[in-house]
Tab-separated table of C-alpha atoms in Angstrom:
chain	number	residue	atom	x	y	z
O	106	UNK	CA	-15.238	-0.975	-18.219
O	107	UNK	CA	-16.510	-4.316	-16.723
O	108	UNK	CA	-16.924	-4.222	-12.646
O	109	UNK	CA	-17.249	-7.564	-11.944
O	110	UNK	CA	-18.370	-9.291	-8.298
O	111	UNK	CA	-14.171	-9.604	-8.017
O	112	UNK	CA	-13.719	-5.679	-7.640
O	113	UNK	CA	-12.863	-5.156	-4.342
O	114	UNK	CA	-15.157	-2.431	-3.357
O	115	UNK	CA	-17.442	-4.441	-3.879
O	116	UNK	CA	-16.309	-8.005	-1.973
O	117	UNK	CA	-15.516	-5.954	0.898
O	118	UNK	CA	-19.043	-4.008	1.106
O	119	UNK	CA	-17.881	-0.385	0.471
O	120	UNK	CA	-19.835	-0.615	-2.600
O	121	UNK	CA	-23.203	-0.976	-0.628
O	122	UNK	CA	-22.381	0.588	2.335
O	123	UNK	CA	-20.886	3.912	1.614
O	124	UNK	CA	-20.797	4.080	-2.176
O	125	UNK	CA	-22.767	3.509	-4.911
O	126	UNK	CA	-21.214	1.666	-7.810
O	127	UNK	CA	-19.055	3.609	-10.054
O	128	UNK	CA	-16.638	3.822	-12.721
O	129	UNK	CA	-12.964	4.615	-11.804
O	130	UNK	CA	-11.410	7.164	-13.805
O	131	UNK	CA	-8.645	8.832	-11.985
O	132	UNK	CA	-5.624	7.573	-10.426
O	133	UNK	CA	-5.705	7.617	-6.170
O	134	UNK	CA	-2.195	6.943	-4.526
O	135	UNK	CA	-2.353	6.978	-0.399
O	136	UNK	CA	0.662	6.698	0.746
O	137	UNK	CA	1.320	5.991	4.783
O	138	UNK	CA	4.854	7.255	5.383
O	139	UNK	CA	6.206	4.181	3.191
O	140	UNK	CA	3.558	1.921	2.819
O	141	UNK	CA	1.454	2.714	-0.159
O	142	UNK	CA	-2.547	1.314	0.458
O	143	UNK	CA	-4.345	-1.085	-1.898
O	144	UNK	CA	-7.600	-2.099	-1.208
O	145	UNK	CA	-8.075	-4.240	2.671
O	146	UNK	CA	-4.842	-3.764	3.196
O	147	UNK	CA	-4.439	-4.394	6.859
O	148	UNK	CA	-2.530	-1.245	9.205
O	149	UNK	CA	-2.254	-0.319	12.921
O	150	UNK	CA	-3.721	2.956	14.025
O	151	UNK	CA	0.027	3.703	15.216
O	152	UNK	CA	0.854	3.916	11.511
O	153	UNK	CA	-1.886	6.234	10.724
O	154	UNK	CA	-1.120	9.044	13.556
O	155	UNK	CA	-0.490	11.264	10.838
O	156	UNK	CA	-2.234	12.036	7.578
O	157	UNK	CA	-0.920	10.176	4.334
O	158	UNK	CA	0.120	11.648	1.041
O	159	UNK	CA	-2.241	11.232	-1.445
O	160	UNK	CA	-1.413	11.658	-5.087
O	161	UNK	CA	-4.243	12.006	-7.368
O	162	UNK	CA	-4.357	11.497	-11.531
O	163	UNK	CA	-6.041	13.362	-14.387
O	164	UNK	CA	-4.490	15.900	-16.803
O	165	UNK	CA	-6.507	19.126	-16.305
O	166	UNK	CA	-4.982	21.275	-13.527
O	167	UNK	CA	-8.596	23.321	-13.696
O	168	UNK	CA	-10.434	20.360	-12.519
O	169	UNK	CA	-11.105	19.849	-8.674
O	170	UNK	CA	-11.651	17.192	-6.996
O	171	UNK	CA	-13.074	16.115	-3.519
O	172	UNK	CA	-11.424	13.965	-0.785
O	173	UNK	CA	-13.432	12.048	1.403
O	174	UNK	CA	-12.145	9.477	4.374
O	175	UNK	CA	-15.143	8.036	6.485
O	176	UNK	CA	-14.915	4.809	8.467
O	177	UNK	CA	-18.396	2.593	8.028
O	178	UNK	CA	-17.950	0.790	10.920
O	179	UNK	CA	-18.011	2.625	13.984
O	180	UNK	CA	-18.304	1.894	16.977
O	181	UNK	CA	-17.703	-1.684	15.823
O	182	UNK	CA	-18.874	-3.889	12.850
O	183	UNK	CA	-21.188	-5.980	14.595
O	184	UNK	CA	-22.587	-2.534	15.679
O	185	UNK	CA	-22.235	0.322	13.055
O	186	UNK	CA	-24.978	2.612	14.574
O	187	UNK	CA	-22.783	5.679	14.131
O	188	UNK	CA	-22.543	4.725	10.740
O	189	UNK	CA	-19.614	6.827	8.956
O	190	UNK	CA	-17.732	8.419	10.995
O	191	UNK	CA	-15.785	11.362	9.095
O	192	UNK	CA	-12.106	11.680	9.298
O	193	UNK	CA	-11.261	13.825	6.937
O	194	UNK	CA	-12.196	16.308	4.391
O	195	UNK	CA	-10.437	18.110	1.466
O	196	UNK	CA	-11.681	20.398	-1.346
O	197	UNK	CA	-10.316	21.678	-3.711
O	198	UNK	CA	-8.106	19.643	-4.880
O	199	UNK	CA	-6.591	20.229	-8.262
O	200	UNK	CA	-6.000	17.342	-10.813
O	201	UNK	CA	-2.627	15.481	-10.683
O	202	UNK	CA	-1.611	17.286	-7.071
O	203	UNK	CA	-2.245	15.964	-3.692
O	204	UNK	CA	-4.071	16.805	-0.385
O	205	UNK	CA	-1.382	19.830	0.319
O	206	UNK	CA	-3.200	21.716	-2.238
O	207	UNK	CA	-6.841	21.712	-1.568
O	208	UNK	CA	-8.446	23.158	1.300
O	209	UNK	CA	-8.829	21.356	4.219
O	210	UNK	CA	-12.416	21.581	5.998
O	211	UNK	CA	-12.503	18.718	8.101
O	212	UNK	CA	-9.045	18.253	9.689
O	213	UNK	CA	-7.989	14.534	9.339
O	214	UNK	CA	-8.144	12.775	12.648
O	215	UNK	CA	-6.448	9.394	13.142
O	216	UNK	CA	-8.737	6.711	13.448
O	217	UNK	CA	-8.760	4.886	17.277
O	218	UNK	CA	-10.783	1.639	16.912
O	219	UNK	CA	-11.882	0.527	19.963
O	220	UNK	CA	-13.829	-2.411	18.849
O	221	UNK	CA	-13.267	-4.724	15.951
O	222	UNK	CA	-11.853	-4.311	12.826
O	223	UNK	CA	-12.543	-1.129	10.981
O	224	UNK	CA	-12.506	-0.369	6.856
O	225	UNK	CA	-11.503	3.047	6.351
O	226	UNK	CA	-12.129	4.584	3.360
O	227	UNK	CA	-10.767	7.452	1.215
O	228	UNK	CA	-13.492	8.440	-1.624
O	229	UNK	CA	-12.219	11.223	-4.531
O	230	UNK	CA	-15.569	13.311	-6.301
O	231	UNK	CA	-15.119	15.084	-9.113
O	232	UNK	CA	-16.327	19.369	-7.796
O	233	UNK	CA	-18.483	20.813	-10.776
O	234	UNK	CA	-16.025	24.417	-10.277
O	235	UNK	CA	-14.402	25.751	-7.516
O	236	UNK	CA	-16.966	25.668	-4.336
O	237	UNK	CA	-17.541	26.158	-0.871
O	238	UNK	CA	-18.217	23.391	0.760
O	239	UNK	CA	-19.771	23.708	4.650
O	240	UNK	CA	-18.040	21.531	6.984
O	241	UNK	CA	-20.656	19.215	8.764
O	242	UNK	CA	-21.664	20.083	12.339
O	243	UNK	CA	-20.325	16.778	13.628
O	244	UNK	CA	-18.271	13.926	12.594
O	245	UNK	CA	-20.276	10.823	13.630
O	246	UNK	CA	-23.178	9.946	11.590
O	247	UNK	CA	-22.393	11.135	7.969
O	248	UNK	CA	-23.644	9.753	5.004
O	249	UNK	CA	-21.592	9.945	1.881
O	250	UNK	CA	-24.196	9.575	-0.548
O	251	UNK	CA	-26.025	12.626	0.881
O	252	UNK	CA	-22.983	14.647	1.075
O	253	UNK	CA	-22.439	14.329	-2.907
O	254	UNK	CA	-26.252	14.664	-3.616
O	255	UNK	CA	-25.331	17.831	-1.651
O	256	UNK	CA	-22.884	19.487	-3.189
O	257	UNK	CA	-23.664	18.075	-6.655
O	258	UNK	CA	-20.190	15.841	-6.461
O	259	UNK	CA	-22.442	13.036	-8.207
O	260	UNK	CA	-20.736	9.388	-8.647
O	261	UNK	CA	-16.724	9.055	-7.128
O	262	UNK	CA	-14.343	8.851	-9.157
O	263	UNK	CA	-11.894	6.708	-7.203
O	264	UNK	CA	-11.852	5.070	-3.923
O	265	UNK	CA	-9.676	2.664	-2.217
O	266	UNK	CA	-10.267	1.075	1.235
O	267	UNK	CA	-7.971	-0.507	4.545
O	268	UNK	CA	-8.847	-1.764	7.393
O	269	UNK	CA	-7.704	-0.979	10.681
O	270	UNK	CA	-7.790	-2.663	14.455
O	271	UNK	CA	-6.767	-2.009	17.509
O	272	UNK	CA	-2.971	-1.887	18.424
O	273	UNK	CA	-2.740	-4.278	21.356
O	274	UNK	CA	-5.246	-7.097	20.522
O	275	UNK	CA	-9.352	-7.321	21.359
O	276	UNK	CA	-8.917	-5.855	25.045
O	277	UNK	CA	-9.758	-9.231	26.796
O	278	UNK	CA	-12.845	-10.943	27.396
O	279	UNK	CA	-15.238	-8.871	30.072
O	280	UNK	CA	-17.999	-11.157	30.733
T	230	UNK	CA	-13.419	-13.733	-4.105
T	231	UNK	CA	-11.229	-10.580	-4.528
T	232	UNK	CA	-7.563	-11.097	-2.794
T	233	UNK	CA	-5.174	-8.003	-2.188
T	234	UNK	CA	-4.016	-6.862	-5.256
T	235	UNK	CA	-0.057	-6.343	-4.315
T	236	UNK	CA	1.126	-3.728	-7.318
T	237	UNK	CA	0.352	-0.418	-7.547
T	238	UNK	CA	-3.306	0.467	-9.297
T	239	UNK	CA	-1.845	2.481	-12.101
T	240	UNK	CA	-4.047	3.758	-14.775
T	241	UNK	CA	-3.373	1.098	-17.175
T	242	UNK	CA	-4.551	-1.260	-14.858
T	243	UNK	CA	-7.319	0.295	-13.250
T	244	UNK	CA	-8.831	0.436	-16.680
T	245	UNK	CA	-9.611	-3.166	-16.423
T	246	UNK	CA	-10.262	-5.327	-13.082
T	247	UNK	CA	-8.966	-8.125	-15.310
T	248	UNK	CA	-4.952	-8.730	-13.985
T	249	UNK	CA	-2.588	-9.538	-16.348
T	250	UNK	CA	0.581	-11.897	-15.542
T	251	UNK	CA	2.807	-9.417	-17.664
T	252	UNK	CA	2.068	-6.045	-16.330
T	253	UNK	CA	1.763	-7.712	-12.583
T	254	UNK	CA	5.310	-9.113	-12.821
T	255	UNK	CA	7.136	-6.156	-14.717
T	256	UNK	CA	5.715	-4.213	-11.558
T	257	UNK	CA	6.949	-6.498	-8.960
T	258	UNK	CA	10.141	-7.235	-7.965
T	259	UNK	CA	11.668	-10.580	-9.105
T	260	UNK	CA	11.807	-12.191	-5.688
T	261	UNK	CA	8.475	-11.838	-4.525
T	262	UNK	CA	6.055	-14.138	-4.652
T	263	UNK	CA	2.440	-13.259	-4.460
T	264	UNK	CA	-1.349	-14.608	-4.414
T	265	UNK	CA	-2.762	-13.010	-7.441
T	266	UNK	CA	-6.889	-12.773	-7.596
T	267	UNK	CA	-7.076	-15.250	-10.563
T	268	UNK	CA	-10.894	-16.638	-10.964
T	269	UNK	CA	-10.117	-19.847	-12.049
T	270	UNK	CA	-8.027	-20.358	-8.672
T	271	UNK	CA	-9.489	-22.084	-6.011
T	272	UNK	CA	-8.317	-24.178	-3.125
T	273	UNK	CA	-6.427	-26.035	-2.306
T	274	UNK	CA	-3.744	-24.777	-3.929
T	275	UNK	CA	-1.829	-26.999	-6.251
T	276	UNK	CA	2.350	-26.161	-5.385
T	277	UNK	CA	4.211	-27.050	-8.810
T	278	UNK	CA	6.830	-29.351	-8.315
T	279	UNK	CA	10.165	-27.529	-8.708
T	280	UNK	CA	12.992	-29.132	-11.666
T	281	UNK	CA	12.893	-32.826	-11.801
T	282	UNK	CA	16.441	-32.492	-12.048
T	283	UNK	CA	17.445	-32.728	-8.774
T	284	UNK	CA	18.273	-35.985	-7.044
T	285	UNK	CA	15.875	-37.541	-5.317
T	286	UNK	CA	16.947	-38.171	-1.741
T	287	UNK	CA	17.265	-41.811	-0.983
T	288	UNK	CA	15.084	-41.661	2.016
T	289	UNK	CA	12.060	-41.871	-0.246
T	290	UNK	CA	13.131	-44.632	-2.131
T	291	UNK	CA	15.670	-47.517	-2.301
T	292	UNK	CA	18.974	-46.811	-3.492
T	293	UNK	CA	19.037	-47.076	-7.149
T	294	UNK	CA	22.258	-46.945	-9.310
T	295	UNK	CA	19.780	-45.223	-11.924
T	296	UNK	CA	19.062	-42.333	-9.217
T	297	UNK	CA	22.892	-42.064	-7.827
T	298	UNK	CA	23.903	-41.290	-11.490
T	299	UNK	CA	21.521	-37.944	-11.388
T	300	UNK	CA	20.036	-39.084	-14.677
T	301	UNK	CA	17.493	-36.835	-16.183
T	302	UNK	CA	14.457	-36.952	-16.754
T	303	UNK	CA	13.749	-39.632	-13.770
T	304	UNK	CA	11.031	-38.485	-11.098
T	305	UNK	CA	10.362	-39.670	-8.209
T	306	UNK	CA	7.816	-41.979	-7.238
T	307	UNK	CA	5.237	-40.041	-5.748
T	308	UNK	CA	4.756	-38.027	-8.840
T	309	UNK	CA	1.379	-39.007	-9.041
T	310	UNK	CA	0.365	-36.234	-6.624
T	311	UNK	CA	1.839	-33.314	-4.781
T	312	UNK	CA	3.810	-33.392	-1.807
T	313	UNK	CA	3.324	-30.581	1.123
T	314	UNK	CA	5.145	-30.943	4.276
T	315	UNK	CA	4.630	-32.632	6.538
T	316	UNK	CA	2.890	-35.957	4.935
T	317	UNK	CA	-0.288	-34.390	4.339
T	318	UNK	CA	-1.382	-35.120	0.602
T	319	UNK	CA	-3.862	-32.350	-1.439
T	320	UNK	CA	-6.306	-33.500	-4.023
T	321	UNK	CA	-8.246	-31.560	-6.205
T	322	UNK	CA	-11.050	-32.942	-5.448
T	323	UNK	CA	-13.011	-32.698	-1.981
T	324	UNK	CA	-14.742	-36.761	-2.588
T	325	UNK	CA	-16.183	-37.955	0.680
T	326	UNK	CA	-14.676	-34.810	2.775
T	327	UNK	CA	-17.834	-34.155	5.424
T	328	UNK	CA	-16.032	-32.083	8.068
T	329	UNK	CA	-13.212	-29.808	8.592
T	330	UNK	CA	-11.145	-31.476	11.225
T	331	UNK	CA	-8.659	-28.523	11.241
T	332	UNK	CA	-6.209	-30.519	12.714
T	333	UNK	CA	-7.470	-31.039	15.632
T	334	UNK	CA	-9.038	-33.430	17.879
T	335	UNK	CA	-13.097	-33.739	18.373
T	336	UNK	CA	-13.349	-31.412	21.558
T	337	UNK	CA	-10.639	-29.209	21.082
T	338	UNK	CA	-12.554	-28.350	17.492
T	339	UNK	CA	-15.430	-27.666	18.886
T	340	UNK	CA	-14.018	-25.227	21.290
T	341	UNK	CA	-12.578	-23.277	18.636
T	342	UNK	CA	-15.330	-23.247	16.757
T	343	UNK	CA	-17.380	-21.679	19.503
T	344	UNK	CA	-14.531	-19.244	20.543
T	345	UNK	CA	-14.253	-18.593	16.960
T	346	UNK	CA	-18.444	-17.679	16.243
T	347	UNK	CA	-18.612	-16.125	19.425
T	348	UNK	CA	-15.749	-13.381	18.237
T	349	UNK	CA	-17.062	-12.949	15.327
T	350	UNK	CA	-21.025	-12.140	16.551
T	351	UNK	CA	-18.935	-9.976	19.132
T	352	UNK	CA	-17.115	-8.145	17.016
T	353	UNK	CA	-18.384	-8.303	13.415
T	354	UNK	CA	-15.154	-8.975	11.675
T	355	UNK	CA	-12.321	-11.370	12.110
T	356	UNK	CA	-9.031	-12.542	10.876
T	357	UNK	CA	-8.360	-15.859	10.577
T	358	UNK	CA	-7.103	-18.923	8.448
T	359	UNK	CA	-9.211	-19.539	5.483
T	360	UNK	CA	-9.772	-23.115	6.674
T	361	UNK	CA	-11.556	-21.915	10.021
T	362	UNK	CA	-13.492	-18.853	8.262
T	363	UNK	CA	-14.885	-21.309	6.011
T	364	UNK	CA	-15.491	-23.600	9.024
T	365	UNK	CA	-17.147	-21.382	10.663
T	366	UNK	CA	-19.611	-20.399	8.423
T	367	UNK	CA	-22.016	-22.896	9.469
T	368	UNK	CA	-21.790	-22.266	13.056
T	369	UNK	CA	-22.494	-18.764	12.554
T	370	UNK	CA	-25.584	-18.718	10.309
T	371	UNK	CA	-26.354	-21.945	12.892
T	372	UNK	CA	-26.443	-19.397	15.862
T	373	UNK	CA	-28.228	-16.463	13.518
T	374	UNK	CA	-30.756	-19.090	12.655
T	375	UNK	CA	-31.409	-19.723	16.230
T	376	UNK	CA	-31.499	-16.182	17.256
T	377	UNK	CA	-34.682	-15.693	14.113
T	378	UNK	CA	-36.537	-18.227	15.884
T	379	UNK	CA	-36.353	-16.525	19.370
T	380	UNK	CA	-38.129	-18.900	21.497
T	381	UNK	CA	-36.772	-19.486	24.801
T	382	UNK	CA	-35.473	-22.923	23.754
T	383	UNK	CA	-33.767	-21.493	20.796
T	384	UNK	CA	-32.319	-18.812	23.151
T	385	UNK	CA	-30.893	-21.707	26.044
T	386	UNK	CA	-29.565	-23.587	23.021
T	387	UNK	CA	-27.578	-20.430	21.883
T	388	UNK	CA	-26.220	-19.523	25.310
T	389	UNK	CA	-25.203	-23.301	25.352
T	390	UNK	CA	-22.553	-22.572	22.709
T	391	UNK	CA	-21.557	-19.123	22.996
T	392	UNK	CA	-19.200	-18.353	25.377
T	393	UNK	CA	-20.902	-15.075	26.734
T	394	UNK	CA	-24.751	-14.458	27.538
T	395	UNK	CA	-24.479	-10.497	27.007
T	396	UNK	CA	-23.835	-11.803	23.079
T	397	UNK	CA	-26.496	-13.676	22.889
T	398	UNK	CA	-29.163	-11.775	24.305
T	399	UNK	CA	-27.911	-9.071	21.870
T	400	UNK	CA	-27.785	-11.438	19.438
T	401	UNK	CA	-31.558	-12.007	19.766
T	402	UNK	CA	-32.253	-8.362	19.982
T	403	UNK	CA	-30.811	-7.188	16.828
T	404	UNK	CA	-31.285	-10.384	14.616
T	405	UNK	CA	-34.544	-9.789	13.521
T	406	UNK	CA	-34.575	-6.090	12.390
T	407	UNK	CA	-30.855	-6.852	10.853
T	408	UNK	CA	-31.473	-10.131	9.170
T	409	UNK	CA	-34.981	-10.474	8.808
T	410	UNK	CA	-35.373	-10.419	5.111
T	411	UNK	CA	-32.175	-12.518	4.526
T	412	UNK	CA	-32.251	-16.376	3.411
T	413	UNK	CA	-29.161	-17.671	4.824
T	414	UNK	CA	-25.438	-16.760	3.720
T	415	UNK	CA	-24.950	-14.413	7.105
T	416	UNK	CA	-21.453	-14.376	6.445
T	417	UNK	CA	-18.927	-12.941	3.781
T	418	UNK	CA	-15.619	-14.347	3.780
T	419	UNK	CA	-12.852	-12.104	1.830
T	420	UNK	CA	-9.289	-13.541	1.193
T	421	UNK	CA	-5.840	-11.491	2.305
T	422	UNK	CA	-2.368	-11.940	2.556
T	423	UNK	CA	-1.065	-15.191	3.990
T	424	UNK	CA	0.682	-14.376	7.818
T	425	UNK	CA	4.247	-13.626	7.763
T	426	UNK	CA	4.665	-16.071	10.248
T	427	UNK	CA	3.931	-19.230	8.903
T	428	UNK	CA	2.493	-17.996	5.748
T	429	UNK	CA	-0.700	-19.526	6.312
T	430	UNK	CA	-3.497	-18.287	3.929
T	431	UNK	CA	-5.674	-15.906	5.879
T	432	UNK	CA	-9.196	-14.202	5.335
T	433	UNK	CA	-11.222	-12.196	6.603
T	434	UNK	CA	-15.036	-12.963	7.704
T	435	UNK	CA	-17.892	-10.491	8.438
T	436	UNK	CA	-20.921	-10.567	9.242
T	437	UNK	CA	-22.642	-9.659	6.355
């Protein structure tokens, strides 16, 4: 399959910044209440307040599969020194159910940019078996890559990106 | 050069990043109309002319007993190039073009310009019109290119166009660990959804 520079992931730097470049091979649906996301799809963190439904692909109900959401950008683009912040985290997850079915270790939090506009994305690994993954101590500061070189999760298998900003505009000018 | 793909990714497609007319449309409803990612598309975008059967309106041209009749096949006189609203004409070609005016007079340009690069070093990423994010571009490696220099006179000449000192100064602070490798092309532009408003093509820029 031919990922060319017009793939999304990679025009809007989550191939780069979070991922590595990889081959899609399962089916990701996120759904927020009616609005299913595509890639830089923009949404308001008032439609977010809750976690989405997330449908995943595949055939084999014994595979598992790995849900990721991070946001690169935090605190703000021009600044991402807490690089990744981690939303959420499901395991567990068995081909061609959702998020209700895996184990959640990270409960999802919705995402409150203060600054900016945010990408959020949702990454799916592929788990080796069954396994127990540790949540990390804190959410701030995570790194994807080292997460899967972790666990053993090795490239994703889907991914899918929005961005986010503030509800009610930049917050002014403070000089 | 990616736009928002509007259908669902379903398997078949996902297979291939290459978007097919068929599969897009059977997926869509009939009535909406969408921008579709196409790589031979590029701006400004050409708008088809709808069915030359329709009677012209005479306020384009002189009353004719040819037009009055509705006869087919007639057009109009200014088929030689497409019509927007508004009287503004669009070539394909960009001959002579040297500056974005964005419709705007001299000073009031140059204001938004300066708002605009001054947002977008303050907060990374912006929305705008395509026509400003790619006006902007030059402003914005301008002021990064200014900020790799550091001198003091580079400095004053930044803080004479940016809006607010605290940006510059951490402009000049973080340029040279962040950027210091790069040759120009500071920016990334990515295409979205026009605005529901007006539906004016808009696009995201970042600092890259």
């Amino acid at each position: 399959m031919s990922v060319n520079n017009r793939d999304p992931l990679v025009v809007g730097g989550v191939i780069g910044d979070v991922l590595e470049r990889f081959t899609r091979s399962i089916d990701l649906r996120v759904t927020y209440g009616q609005r299913e996301v595509t890639n830089g799809l923009d949404i308001r963190p008032s439609q977010i307040i809750n976690k989405p439904r997330v449908e995943i692909g595949g055939e084999d109900l014994r595979n598992f599969y790995t849900l990721v959401m991070v946001d690169p950008d935090v605190p703000s683009p021009s600044n991402p020194h807490l690089r990744e912040y981690l939303h959420w985290l499901v395991t567990d997850i068995p081909a061609t159910t959702g998020t209700n079915f895996g184990n959640e270790i990270v409960s999802y939090e919705s995402p409150r940019p203060t600054s900016g506009i945010h990408r959020l994305v949702l990454v799916l690994f592929r788990q080796l078996g069954r396994q127990t993954v540790y949540e990390p101590g804190w959410r701030p500061q995570f790194n994807t890559r080292e997460f899967a070189a972790l666990y053993n999760l090795s490239l994703p298998v889907a991914a899918v990106y929005f961005n986010c900003q503030r509800d009610n505009g930049c917050g002014g000018r403070r000089t | 050069m990616a736009a928002v793909p509007m259908a669902t990714a379903t398997p078949t497609d996902s297979m291939s990043r290459v978007w097919s007319m068929s599969s897009l449309k059977s997926s869509l409803p009939s009535a909406v109309t969408c921008r579709l990612p196409s790589p031979s598309s590029r701006r400004p975008v050409l708008i088809s002319s709808p069915s030359p059967r329709l009677p012209s309106f005479s306020g384009l041209s002189p009353v004719n007993p040819l037009i009055s009749t509705g006869l087919p096949g007639w057009q109009s006189f200014e088929d030689g190039f497409k019509i927007i609203d508004g009287g503004g004409r669009v070539y394909a070609m960009r001959h002579g073009r040297r500056v974005p005016k964005l419709n705007r007079p001299p000073d009031q340009r140059k204001a938004l310009l300066r708002g605009l690069t001054t947002q977008l070093l303050k907060h990374g990423r912006i929305k705008t019109t395509r026509a400003r994010a790619s006006a902007m571009r030059k402003f914005v490696d301008k002021m990064i290119t200014l900020a790799k220099d550091g001198s003091l006179h580079k400095r004053r000449q930044a803080l004479g166009f940016i809006y607010e000192k605290q940006i510059v100064h951490a402009l000049f602070a973080e340029v040279p660990d962040r950027y210091g490798e790069r040759n120009g092309g500071y920016t990334r532009i990515i295409r979205t959804l026009p605005r529901r408003g007006d539906n004016a093509p808009m696009a995201y820029i970042e600092l890259v």
